[in-house]
Amino acid sequence: MSRVAAYLPIAAVVALAAVVPLVVTSNTVINFLVFTLIVAVAAQGWNLLGGYGGQYSFGHAAFFGTGAYVTALLQTQAGWNPWATVLLGILAGAAVGAVIGFLSFRSGLRGSYFALITLAFAEVFRILANAAGITGGAAGVLIRLDVRPENFQFASRGTFFWVGLAVVAIGLVLTRAIERSRFGAHLVAVRENEDAARALGVDPLRVKLLAITLSAGLTAASGGLYAQYFLFLDAGIAYGAWISVEALVAPIIGGIGTVFGPLVGAVVLQGLGHLTGHLAGEIPGISLVVFGALLILAVAFAPDGATGMAGRLWRRWRRPATPTTTPTATGGERC
Amino acid sequence: MLRVEHVTRRFGGLVAVNDVSLTVAPGRITGLIGPNGAGKTTLFAVIAGFVAPSAGRVLLDDIDVTAEPPHRRAVRGIARTFQVVQPFAGLTVRENIAVGAHLRHRARAEALCRAEAIAAEVGLSAALDEPAAGLTVAGRKRLELARALATEPRLLLLDEVLAGLNPSEIRDMIPVVRGLRDRGITILMVEHVMQAVMALSEHIYVLAEGRLIAEGAPETVARDARVIEAYLGHGAAARLDRARAGHG
Amino acid sequence: MPFASAARAAGREFISNPVAPMFSPEIVATAVLNGLLTGAVYALVALGLTLVYGVLHIINFAHGALLTAAMFAVLVLKLWLGLDPYVAMVPLVPLFFIIGYALQRFVIGPASHGNDANILLVTLGLSILIENLLLAIFRSDTRTIDVPYAFMSIDLDFALLALPRVIAFGVSVVVAAALWALLALTDTGKAIRAVAKEKLGAALVGIDVAHVYAVTFGLGTACLAVAACLLMPTFYVSPRAGGAFVFVAFTIVVLGGMGSIPGALIGGLFIGVVESLSGLYFGESLGQIGIFAIFIAILLFRPTGLFGARA
Ligand SMILES: Nc1ncnc2c1ncn2[C@@H]1O[C@H](COP(=O)(O)OP(=O)(O)OP(=O)(O)O)[C@@H](O)[C@H]1O
Ligand SMILES: [Mg+2]
């Protein structure tokens, strides 16, 4: 696949999405879409480690919350510019990822053990954030409303949509670039069979560490966006299980280990969540009931997620009953 | 090229490899044979760095690599195949081989290209875009070989790449292995298919119950009484001799 | 917990000691005994988890949610039928055995296609589903039930022990012993142990592995029903209540060695005492982190468990 062909779908999707605020004026809808983009970024982060690297984290809240708190607290406590604090939040999240990754992967934790230890770390962070003074404790942090673009606050929600979309676009391009790199090949190899990868010169610890660092950084970016959009945080929001669950369920619903899976999954998930909330009349927890059911159904019946299912239907419809080659497989380069 | 010095490996009370020393000369095919459970695979794992020896050293070109992890040894030029095949099941054959090719080629396009060439060499061209999980036993053995080759090794450790193949498939593989040697790759091979190992190897080591019991040219080893005993049981050599005498 | 706060109040008088507050031997003994009592129920919860792990080699992430469901079942039976929590064991234990059996046989087993990562995801999905279904039905309020014996206690001269906790301890020990006997002495137990050791071999000699898996899962879930009946007289329930127990249970299971039944028992009692004593010396909020810290530390530094059982 040529470089242009590899990135064209991303450009097309982003361009199409960018038009949305121009035609949709409803604040509720834009609100919903911005939230969906924020979840999509967190999910993209999870997908790098979970989808490509096969390391399922149950505690991506640790990175989301760190990104969010650093973004918020450096503004409120130190008075720094939010554009800078968002970047620092990303770095802090990535650093937390590297540390948790180093501790866990060096001890050889994988599978269920890795999932549980990430969850435990996120819970420790949540309890600490809830108890500490600097985070505002249980009362939370409020970022002062001061609507100026240089302040990462925008008069129109549409503008924030574009900012969120830009971050999603970065996530898409990053994911595609990894897919087409040696690091990506190593990451997938480690997921499929660690021993075989080692025999071929792959250092699994290094590969997994890089993956969790990038993954955590991207998810921290999602946290920073959240802080700037909602201008309020508490421990339950920042380090709560909700974001760990959304970041994990979205890629699985959308298509794990694919470029567009997390975005598609986030849209499907948020869409269905809202729909059920609407139909069932705002019963607490009802949208999460749907998430849980979707997760089970996806694992049972659509292991390649919505994008995979759509791809299969599309191919069946186009040329019935002919075997197909997958696009990533051929590569297309002539030697 | 490779020197193994007094390597011992214990698993709990079991001594899988017991004070084994051997050398592998460059540019040659060296055979390692022995009955089931002799410790051949364990010795391979020690040489490739997957299992740490309880005692002893592994030297590659006179450099002590005993403490190095497998991926560092791969960079140095050691490649191994697994007796129990370990494909990247979810990836295509092309992607499987490309992982190996990436060791010496950073660019994705180049690695995929090398994969194609190597697939042709081991006879996997037709399956390039099939998932590795769908391969036959013979196909998987070829894939093991292809991935190892893709790392452009100087020393290739082949652990029973012929096991599970039918006679015609074995006949196809023998020239492939010989071709590798001719290209300058040093080979150490574990093999139960005696005809093949006798035909291919220039030097053979025999392992039984963790100990090295014989070594030498294939013909010498094949007549060695200790080797026959190890394979056929106590007293077998004497019986065989009597049988031969009777016929002669 | 009234005991702990009374103890802390007493402790203030001894603050002059810079290392740790000193408590009278009676208070420490009471804390240890209470820890053992709570620990026995923890052990019961952990027993279900470790049994499932030992046989199916999976971590059942829905364990906490199933415990919550059982606690709500006790609540409903009490509110609707006036059934005493201890009597509720009679219908609930078989019911939860069936629920566990069915979940493994018809949901977890088929949905995960025999892949470990999938099992983890499916049980995560179940836990999200169950927890939020309970939230949708019962809302997030914390509920308790009233029983006449809630505040009865046994006076040991040097310590005062709450009657329901003593009962909980006794029943937990009996159930653990019964479970052990079932595994050691019955044909079903033999089949379970065979499958745990060598799944393929067991299948070859004609054991229905899917059935044994489901029975094991059912037994693990039945343990939760017992634990729920023992907890409800003194504990509260909310849709999140099981979450508090499940990490304790995970910690106990890794502490005692994954899949080890004696390990779960000793680990449960140990964690109960540790929790009770750290509550006494450090206060409740730090104690909450303690469980996670122990869990993380064991996984990182001693993954085979403190008692050296198999990994
Ligand atoms: N990881 C391990 N833990 C415990 N014992 C092991 C381990 N690996 C190998 N062994 C034991 O060490 C001995 C040697 O095994 P090894 O696989 O090296 O033999 P082998 O010569 O390759 O046999 P085969 O011809 O059957 O492949 C056997 O008894 C085996 O059971
Ligand atoms: Mg072997």
PDB file of C-alpha atoms in Angstrom, chain A residues 46 57-66 69 96-97 100 104 113-131 212 219 234-245, chain C residues 61 247 288-289 292-293 295-296:
ATOM      1  CA  TRP A  46      -6.161   1.581  25.056  1.00  0.00           C
ATOM      2  CA  SER A  57      -5.539  -3.021  30.854  1.00  0.00           C
ATOM      3  CA  PHE A  58      -8.505  -2.649  33.201  1.00  0.00           C
ATOM      4  CA  GLY A  59      -7.073   0.551  34.628  1.00  0.00           C
ATOM      5  CA  HIS A  60      -6.577   3.123  31.900  1.00  0.00           C
ATOM      6  CA  ALA A  61      -8.257   5.542  34.290  1.00  0.00           C
ATOM      7  CA  ALA A  62      -4.819   5.863  35.897  1.00  0.00           C
ATOM      8  CA  PHE A  63      -3.571   7.620  32.753  1.00  0.00           C
ATOM      9  CA  PHE A  64      -6.776   9.496  31.939  1.00  0.00           C
ATOM     10  CA  GLY A  65      -6.943  10.864  35.468  1.00  0.00           C
ATOM     11  CA  THR A  66      -3.288  11.845  35.565  1.00  0.00           C
ATOM     12  CA  TYR A  69      -5.464  16.354  37.042  1.00  0.00           C
ATOM     13  CA  VAL A  96       2.854   6.967  34.838  1.00  0.00           C
ATOM     14  CA  GLY A  97       2.307   4.466  32.039  1.00  0.00           C
ATOM     15  CA  ILE A 100       3.346   0.948  35.800  1.00  0.00           C
ATOM     16  CA  SER A 104       4.320  -5.030  35.775  1.00  0.00           C
ATOM     17  CA  TYR A 113      -2.742 -10.515  36.246  1.00  0.00           C
ATOM     18  CA  PHE A 114      -1.868  -7.478  34.169  1.00  0.00           C
ATOM     19  CA  ALA A 115      -5.543  -6.529  33.951  1.00  0.00           C
ATOM     20  CA  LEU A 116      -5.964  -6.773  37.712  1.00  0.00           C
ATOM     21  CA  ILE A 117      -2.811  -4.900  38.624  1.00  0.00           C
ATOM     22  CA  THR A 118      -3.658  -1.982  36.338  1.00  0.00           C
ATOM     23  CA  LEU A 119      -7.069  -1.830  37.960  1.00  0.00           C
ATOM     24  CA  ALA A 120      -5.456  -1.877  41.399  1.00  0.00           C
ATOM     25  CA  PHE A 121      -3.133   0.995  40.448  1.00  0.00           C
ATOM     26  CA  ALA A 122      -6.067   3.050  39.180  1.00  0.00           C
ATOM     27  CA  GLU A 123      -7.931   2.422  42.439  1.00  0.00           C
ATOM     28  CA  VAL A 124      -4.931   3.468  44.513  1.00  0.00           C
ATOM     29  CA  PHE A 125      -4.766   6.698  42.509  1.00  0.00           C
ATOM     30  CA  ARG A 126      -8.480   7.251  43.001  1.00  0.00           C
ATOM     31  CA  ILE A 127      -8.288   6.812  46.755  1.00  0.00           C
ATOM     32  CA  LEU A 128      -5.200   9.044  46.994  1.00  0.00           C
ATOM     33  CA  ALA A 129      -6.773  11.767  44.833  1.00  0.00           C
ATOM     34  CA  ASN A 130      -9.874  11.608  46.960  1.00  0.00           C
ATOM     35  CA  ALA A 131      -7.878  11.992  50.166  1.00  0.00           C
ATOM     36  CA  ILE A 212       2.178   1.372  27.253  1.00  0.00           C
ATOM     37  CA  THR A 219      -5.294   8.398  27.050  1.00  0.00           C
ATOM     38  CA  ASP A 234     -13.106  14.874  41.055  1.00  0.00           C
ATOM     39  CA  ALA A 235     -11.446  11.576  41.921  1.00  0.00           C
ATOM     40  CA  GLY A 236     -14.436   9.530  40.767  1.00  0.00           C
ATOM     41  CA  ILE A 237     -14.425  11.205  37.355  1.00  0.00           C
ATOM     42  CA  ALA A 238     -10.686  11.278  36.801  1.00  0.00           C
ATOM     43  CA  TYR A 239      -9.677   7.907  38.195  1.00  0.00           C
ATOM     44  CA  GLY A 240     -13.078   6.198  38.181  1.00  0.00           C
ATOM     45  CA  ALA A 241     -13.735   2.803  36.640  1.00  0.00           C
ATOM     46  CA  TRP A 242     -16.094   4.349  34.070  1.00  0.00           C
ATOM     47  CA  ILE A 243     -13.311   5.545  31.770  1.00  0.00           C
ATOM     48  CA  SER A 244     -11.338   2.311  32.126  1.00  0.00           C
ATOM     49  CA  VAL A 245     -14.470   0.502  30.984  1.00  0.00           C
TER      50      VAL A 245
ATOM     51  CA  PHE C  61     -14.080 -11.020  37.321  1.00  0.00           C
ATOM     52  CA  PHE C 247     -10.356  -7.028  45.661  1.00  0.00           C
ATOM     53  CA  GLN C 288      -8.515   0.953  52.210  1.00  0.00           C
ATOM     54  CA  ILE C 289      -5.326   1.525  50.232  1.00  0.00           C
ATOM     55  CA  PHE C 292      -4.555  -2.647  46.991  1.00  0.00           C
ATOM     56  CA  ALA C 293      -0.976  -2.072  48.084  1.00  0.00           C
ATOM     57  CA  PHE C 295      -2.253  -6.919  46.169  1.00  0.00           C
ATOM     58  CA  ILE C 296       0.178  -4.967  43.966  1.00  0.00           C
TER      59      ILE C 296
END
